[in-house]
Tab-separated table of C-alpha atoms in Angstrom:
chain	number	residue	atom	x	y	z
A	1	UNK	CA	23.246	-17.593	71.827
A	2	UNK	CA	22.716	-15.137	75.164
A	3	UNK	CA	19.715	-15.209	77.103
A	4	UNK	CA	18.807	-12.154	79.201
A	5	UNK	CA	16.266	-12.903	82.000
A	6	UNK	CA	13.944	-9.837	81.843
A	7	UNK	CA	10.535	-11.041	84.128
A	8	UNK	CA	8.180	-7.974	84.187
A	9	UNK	CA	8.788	-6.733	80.995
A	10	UNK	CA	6.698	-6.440	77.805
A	11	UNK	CA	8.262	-6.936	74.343
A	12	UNK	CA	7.473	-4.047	73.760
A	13	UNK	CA	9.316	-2.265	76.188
A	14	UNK	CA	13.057	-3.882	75.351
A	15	UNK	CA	15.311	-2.485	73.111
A	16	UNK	CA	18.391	-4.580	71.343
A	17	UNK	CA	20.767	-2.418	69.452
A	18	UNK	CA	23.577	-2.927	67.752
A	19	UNK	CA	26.573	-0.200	67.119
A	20	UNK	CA	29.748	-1.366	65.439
A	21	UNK	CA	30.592	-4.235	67.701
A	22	UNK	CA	28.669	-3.669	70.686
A	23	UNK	CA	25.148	-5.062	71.847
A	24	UNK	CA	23.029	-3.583	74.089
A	25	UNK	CA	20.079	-4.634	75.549
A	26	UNK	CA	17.892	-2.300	77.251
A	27	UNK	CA	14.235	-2.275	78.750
A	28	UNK	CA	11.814	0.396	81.218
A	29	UNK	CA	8.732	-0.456	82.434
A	30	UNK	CA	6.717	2.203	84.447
A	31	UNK	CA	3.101	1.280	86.020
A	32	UNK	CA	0.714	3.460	88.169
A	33	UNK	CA	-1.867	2.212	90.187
A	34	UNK	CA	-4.324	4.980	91.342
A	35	UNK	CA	-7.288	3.512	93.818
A	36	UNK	CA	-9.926	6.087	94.764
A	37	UNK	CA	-11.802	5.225	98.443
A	38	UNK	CA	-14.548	7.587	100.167
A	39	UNK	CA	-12.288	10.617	100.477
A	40	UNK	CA	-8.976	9.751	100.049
A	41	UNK	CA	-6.579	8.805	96.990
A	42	UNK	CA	-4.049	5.909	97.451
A	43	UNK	CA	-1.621	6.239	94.375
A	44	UNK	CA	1.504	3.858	93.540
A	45	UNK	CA	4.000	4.334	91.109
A	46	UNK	CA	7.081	1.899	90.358
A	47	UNK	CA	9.953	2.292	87.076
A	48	UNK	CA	12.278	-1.126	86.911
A	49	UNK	CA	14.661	-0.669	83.898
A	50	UNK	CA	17.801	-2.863	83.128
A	51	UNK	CA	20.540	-1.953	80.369
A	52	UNK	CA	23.701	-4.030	79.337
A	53	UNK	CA	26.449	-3.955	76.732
A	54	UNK	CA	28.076	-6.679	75.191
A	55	UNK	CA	31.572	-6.591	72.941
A	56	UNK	CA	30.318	-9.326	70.357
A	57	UNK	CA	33.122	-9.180	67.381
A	58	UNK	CA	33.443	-11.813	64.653
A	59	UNK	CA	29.057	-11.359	64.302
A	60	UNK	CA	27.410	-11.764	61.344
A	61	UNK	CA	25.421	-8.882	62.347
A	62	UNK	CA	22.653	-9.065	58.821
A	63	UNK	CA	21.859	-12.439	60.914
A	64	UNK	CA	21.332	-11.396	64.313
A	65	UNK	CA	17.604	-12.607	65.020
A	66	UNK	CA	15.680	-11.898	69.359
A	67	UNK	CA	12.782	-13.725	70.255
A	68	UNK	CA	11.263	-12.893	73.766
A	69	UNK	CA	9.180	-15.878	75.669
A	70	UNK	CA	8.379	-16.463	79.446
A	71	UNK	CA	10.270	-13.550	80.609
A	72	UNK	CA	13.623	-14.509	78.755
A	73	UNK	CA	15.062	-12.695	75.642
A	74	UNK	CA	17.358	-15.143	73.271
A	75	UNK	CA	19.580	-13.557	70.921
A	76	UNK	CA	20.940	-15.498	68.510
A	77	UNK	CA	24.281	-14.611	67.017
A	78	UNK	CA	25.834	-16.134	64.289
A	79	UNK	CA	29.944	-16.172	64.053
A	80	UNK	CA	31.314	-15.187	61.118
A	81	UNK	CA	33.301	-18.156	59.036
A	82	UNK	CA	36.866	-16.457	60.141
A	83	UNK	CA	39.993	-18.092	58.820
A	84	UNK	CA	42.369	-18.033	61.690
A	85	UNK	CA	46.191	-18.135	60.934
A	86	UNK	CA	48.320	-20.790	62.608
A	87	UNK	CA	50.726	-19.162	65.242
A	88	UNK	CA	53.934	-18.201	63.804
A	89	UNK	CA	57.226	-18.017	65.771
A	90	UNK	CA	59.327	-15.378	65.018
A	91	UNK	CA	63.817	-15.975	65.101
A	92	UNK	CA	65.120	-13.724	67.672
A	93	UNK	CA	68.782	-12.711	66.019
């Protein structure tokens, strides 16, 4: 499993893609406040984004599943059922 702590963010505004064997998670979030007083304009603006790749190989990537709750994004991601072969020493003649 990773976990990405992303406070401030919608769902809505996070990405997760996958490309061959590399995750990325990315996310923007832009907000404008505008406040109108007697005769002058007080206007804010702020963008936060965030964007990280991960080399995940040996994924079942069909299986990958996100959820997003409290500010954290969980990514589940399922290993593959790999055989690995025992080490094998090789005669040096």
């Amino acid at each position: 499993m990773l976990q990405a702590e992303l406070p401030g963010f919608d769902k809505d505004e996070i990405n997760v893609d996958l490309d061959k064997d590399t995750l990325t998670i990315s996310a923007a979030h832009k907000e404008e406040k505008k406040e109108k007083k007697h005769n002058y304009i007080r206007q804010e603006r702020r963008y936060n984004s965030y964007c990280r790749s991960f080399h995940i190989p040996g994924i079942q990537k069909d299986n990958i599943t996100a959820a997003y709750n409290n500010g954290v994004l969980e990514i589940t991601l399922p290993k593959e059922n790999v055989i690995v072969d025992e080490p094998k020493r090789i005669e040096v003649k």
